[in-house]
Coordinates of C-alpha atoms in Angstrom, one line a residue:
X134 CA 112.4 55.3 30.9
X135 CA 109.5 53.4 29.4
X136 CA 109.8 50.5 27.4
X137 CA 107.1 48.6 25.5
X138 CA 107.5 45.0 24.1
X139 CA 105.3 43.4 21.5
X140 CA 102.4 45.2 22.6
X141 CA 99.0 43.9 21.1
X142 CA 95.3 44.8 21.7
X143 CA 92.3 43.3 20.0
X144 CA 88.6 44.0 20.3
X145 CA 85.4 41.9 19.7
X146 CA 84.1 42.6 16.0
X147 CA 81.4 41.0 13.6
X148 CA 84.1 38.9 12.2
X149 CA 85.7 37.8 15.4
X150 CA 88.3 40.0 16.7
X151 CA 89.8 43.4 15.3
X152 CA 93.4 44.2 16.0
X153 CA 94.1 47.7 17.2
X154 CA 97.6 47.4 18.1
X155 CA 99.9 44.8 16.4
X156 CA 103.0 43.8 18.3
X157 CA 104.2 47.4 18.9
X158 CA 107.6 48.0 20.6
X159 CA 108.7 51.2 21.6
X160 CA 111.2 52.9 23.9
X161 CA 110.5 56.4 25.6
X162 CA 113.8 57.5 26.7
X163 CA 114.4 59.9 29.6
X164 CA 114.9 63.6 29.1
X165 CA 113.1 63.4 25.7
X166 CA 109.8 64.9 24.3
X167 CA 108.5 62.3 22.0
X168 CA 105.3 62.8 20.0
X169 CA 103.3 59.8 18.6
X170 CA 101.4 60.6 15.5
X171 CA 99.8 59.0 12.5
X172 CA 96.3 58.9 10.6
X173 CA 93.2 58.7 12.5
X174 CA 92.3 55.1 13.7
X175 CA 95.9 54.1 13.6
X176 CA 95.8 53.3 17.4
X177 CA 97.3 56.2 19.0
X178 CA 94.9 57.1 21.7
X179 CA 94.9 53.3 22.5
X180 CA 98.6 53.4 22.8
X181 CA 98.4 56.1 25.4
X182 CA 96.0 54.3 27.3
X183 CA 97.9 51.1 27.5
X184 CA 100.8 53.2 29.0
X185 CA 98.5 54.8 31.5
X186 CA 97.1 51.7 32.5
X187 CA 93.5 52.5 31.5
X188 CA 93.2 49.5 28.9
X189 CA 95.2 46.1 29.4
X190 CA 97.0 44.6 26.5
X191 CA 96.0 41.4 24.9
X192 CA 99.6 40.4 24.8
X193 CA 103.0 42.2 25.4
X194 CA 104.8 43.8 28.4
X195 CA 105.4 47.4 29.7
X196 CA 108.3 48.1 31.6
X197 CA 108.8 51.5 33.5
X198 CA 112.2 52.2 35.0
X199 CA 112.9 48.6 34.5
X200 CA 110.2 47.1 36.1
X201 CA 107.2 45.2 34.7
X202 CA 104.1 47.3 35.3
X203 CA 102.0 45.3 32.8
X204 CA 99.3 44.2 35.5
X205 CA 99.2 47.6 37.2
X206 CA 95.9 49.8 36.8
X207 CA 96.0 53.6 36.3
X208 CA 96.3 54.3 40.1
X209 CA 99.3 51.8 40.4
X210 CA 101.1 53.5 37.4
X211 CA 100.2 56.9 38.9
X212 CA 101.9 56.0 42.1
X213 CA 105.0 54.9 39.9
X214 CA 105.0 58.5 38.4
X215 CA 103.2 58.1 35.3
X216 CA 100.6 61.2 34.5
X217 CA 98.0 61.2 31.9
X218 CA 95.7 63.8 30.4
X219 CA 92.6 62.5 28.8
X220 CA 91.7 63.6 25.1
X221 CA 88.2 64.1 26.8
X222 CA 88.8 65.2 30.4
X223 CA 86.7 63.7 33.3
X224 CA 84.3 65.8 35.3
X225 CA 84.2 65.6 39.2
X226 CA 81.0 67.1 40.8
X227 CA 81.8 68.5 44.2
X228 CA 85.6 68.8 43.8
X229 CA 87.0 72.3 43.3
X230 CA 89.7 73.3 40.7
X231 CA 92.1 74.0 43.9
X232 CA 91.3 70.6 45.3
X233 CA 92.2 69.0 42.0
X234 CA 95.5 70.8 41.7
X235 CA 96.1 69.8 45.4
X236 CA 95.5 66.2 44.7
X237 CA 97.7 66.2 41.6
X238 CA 100.7 67.5 43.7
X239 CA 100.0 65.3 46.6
X240 CA 100.0 68.1 49.2
X241 CA 98.4 71.1 50.5
X242 CA 99.3 74.2 48.5
X243 CA 98.0 77.8 48.8
X244 CA 95.7 79.3 46.4
X245 CA 98.6 81.5 44.9
X246 CA 100.6 78.5 44.2
X247 CA 97.7 76.6 42.4
X248 CA 97.1 80.0 40.3
X249 CA 100.6 79.7 38.9
X250 CA 99.5 76.4 37.1
X251 CA 96.2 77.8 36.1
X252 CA 98.2 80.8 34.5
X253 CA 100.3 78.6 32.4
X254 CA 97.3 77.5 30.6
X255 CA 95.9 80.8 30.0
X256 CA 93.0 80.7 32.7
X257 CA 92.5 83.6 35.2
X258 CA 93.0 81.9 38.4
X259 CA 90.4 84.2 40.4
X260 CA 87.8 83.2 38.1
X261 CA 88.6 79.3 38.4
X262 CA 90.2 78.4 41.8
X263 CA 86.8 77.8 43.4
X264 CA 84.8 76.4 40.4
X265 CA 83.6 72.9 40.7
X266 CA 85.2 70.5 37.9
X267 CA 81.6 69.8 36.8
X268 CA 79.3 70.5 33.8
X269 CA 79.5 74.2 34.5
X270 CA 82.9 74.2 32.7
X271 CA 83.2 73.9 28.9
X272 CA 85.3 71.2 27.4
X273 CA 88.2 73.7 26.6
X274 CA 88.2 74.9 30.4
X275 CA 88.3 71.4 31.4
X276 CA 91.2 70.5 29.1
X277 CA 93.3 73.3 30.4
X278 CA 92.7 72.6 33.9
X279 CA 93.5 69.0 33.5
X280 CA 96.7 69.9 31.6
X281 CA 97.7 72.1 34.7
X282 CA 97.1 69.3 37.0
X283 CA 99.5 67.2 35.0
X284 CA 102.3 69.9 34.8
X285 CA 101.6 70.4 38.5
X286 CA 102.6 66.6 39.2
X287 CA 105.9 67.1 37.8
X288 CA 105.8 63.2 37.0
X289 CA 108.4 61.0 35.6
X290 CA 106.5 60.4 32.6
X291 CA 103.7 62.6 31.6
X292 CA 101.2 61.5 28.7
X293 CA 99.0 63.8 26.8
X294 CA 96.3 62.5 24.5
X295 CA 95.6 65.1 21.7
X296 CA 95.9 67.9 24.2
X297 CA 95.1 70.6 21.2
X298 CA 91.6 69.0 21.0
X299 CA 89.0 71.5 22.0
X300 CA 90.9 74.5 23.0
X301 CA 91.0 77.9 21.2
X302 CA 93.9 79.1 19.1
X303 CA 95.3 81.3 21.7
X304 CA 95.3 78.5 24.2
X305 CA 96.8 76.1 21.5
X306 CA 99.7 78.8 21.0
X307 CA 100.1 79.2 24.8
X308 CA 100.3 75.3 25.1
X309 CA 103.3 75.1 22.8
X310 CA 105.2 77.3 25.0
X311 CA 104.2 75.1 28.0
X312 CA 105.4 72.1 26.4
X313 CA 108.7 73.9 25.4
X314 CA 109.1 75.0 29.1
X315 CA 108.5 71.4 30.3
X316 CA 110.9 70.0 27.9
X317 CA 113.5 72.7 29.0
X318 CA 113.0 71.7 32.7
X319 CA 113.2 67.9 32.2
X320 CA 115.6 66.4 34.6
X321 CA 115.0 62.7 34.7
X322 CA 111.6 62.4 33.3
X323 CA 110.3 62.4 29.8
X324 CA 107.0 63.7 27.9
X325 CA 104.7 61.8 25.5
X326 CA 102.4 63.5 23.4
X327 CA 99.8 62.1 21.1
X328 CA 99.1 64.7 18.4
X329 CA 98.9 65.3 14.6
X330 CA 99.6 69.2 14.8
X331 CA 102.6 70.3 13.0
X332 CA 103.5 73.0 15.6
X333 CA 103.5 70.1 18.2
X334 CA 105.6 67.8 15.9
X335 CA 108.1 70.6 15.5
X336 CA 109.1 70.8 19.0
X337 CA 109.6 66.9 19.4
X338 CA 112.9 65.3 20.1
X339 CA 111.7 62.2 18.4
X340 CA 108.5 61.2 16.2
X341 CA 106.9 57.8 16.1
X342 CA 104.5 57.2 13.3
X343 CA 101.8 55.0 14.1
X344 CA 99.7 53.5 11.2
X345 CA 97.2 50.6 11.1
X346 CA 98.2 49.7 14.7
X347 CA 102.0 49.1 13.9
X348 CA 104.9 51.7 14.0
X349 CA 105.4 52.8 10.4
X350 CA 108.5 54.8 11.2
X351 CA 110.3 56.6 13.9
X352 CA 113.4 58.7 14.5
X353 CA 114.7 62.1 15.2
X354 CA 112.5 65.1 14.5
X355 CA 114.7 66.5 11.8
X356 CA 114.6 63.0 10.0
X357 CA 110.9 62.2 10.4
X358 CA 109.0 65.8 10.4
X359 CA 109.9 66.8 7.1
X360 CA 108.3 63.6 5.6
X361 CA 104.9 64.2 7.5
X362 CA 104.5 68.1 6.2
X363 CA 101.3 68.2 4.3
X364 CA 100.2 64.7 5.1
X365 CA 97.0 63.1 6.8
X366 CA 99.4 62.3 9.8
X367 CA 100.1 66.2 10.4
X368 CA 97.1 68.5 10.3
X369 CA 98.6 71.9 9.2
X370 CA 98.0 74.3 12.3
X371 CA 100.3 76.4 10.4
X372 CA 98.2 76.5 7.5
X373 CA 95.2 77.5 9.5
X374 CA 97.2 80.3 11.3
X375 CA 99.1 81.1 7.9
X376 CA 102.0 80.9 10.2
X377 CA 104.8 80.0 7.9
X378 CA 108.5 81.2 7.5
X379 CA 109.8 82.3 4.2
X380 CA 111.1 78.8 3.6
X381 CA 107.5 77.3 3.9
X382 CA 108.2 75.8 7.4
X383 CA 106.1 76.3 10.6
X384 CA 107.4 79.5 12.7

């Protein structure tokens, strides 16, 4: 379980300081898929980076499994069991896809084992397993490879920052199935996704709406999701795909 207490984050501005997050308190329970959504500029990605240890809060505390991890960096938190998928994946010149998946798992696995994870995100393993994770890969390819490494880790908390960014429609549809599979197989961990896509919101256990750096509302999907349909907090992938049921809800 992840618990955030009164988390704030400010950055320098022309007028002194600008508050990105303001006293945010939140609990991500075990065995749940939680989606954080809200308008652009509301602090969603900043919150994800705070959880992963990429950014340090100006004030407040972060607890994971009952222990204070506020001062741990991204490496320390990864050792504790927190995995993070960047909105814009990092490139690693000289490292091959197979190596990256092996590092994520923490042990040597066969190419066939690695191929299973790549196939989950719609990549033909034989075309990618020996590719370098560098500029020769497109943004969408890097995104899917990174998601595969997070899945491979089977972390206690998996955090995805706008996983739909930069991937094609087929991959997005497949990504939904991947998240549903991850959710179904959760034993004692949890999944946190930063997104404003209706299809992702529709599979959440709980939804948190972050607006202007504060939590606007939060609760079970069935309570929060209907209030978001058609708003700026929920970009309609259904509308783009014309994928509605007869009652107007996402398929």
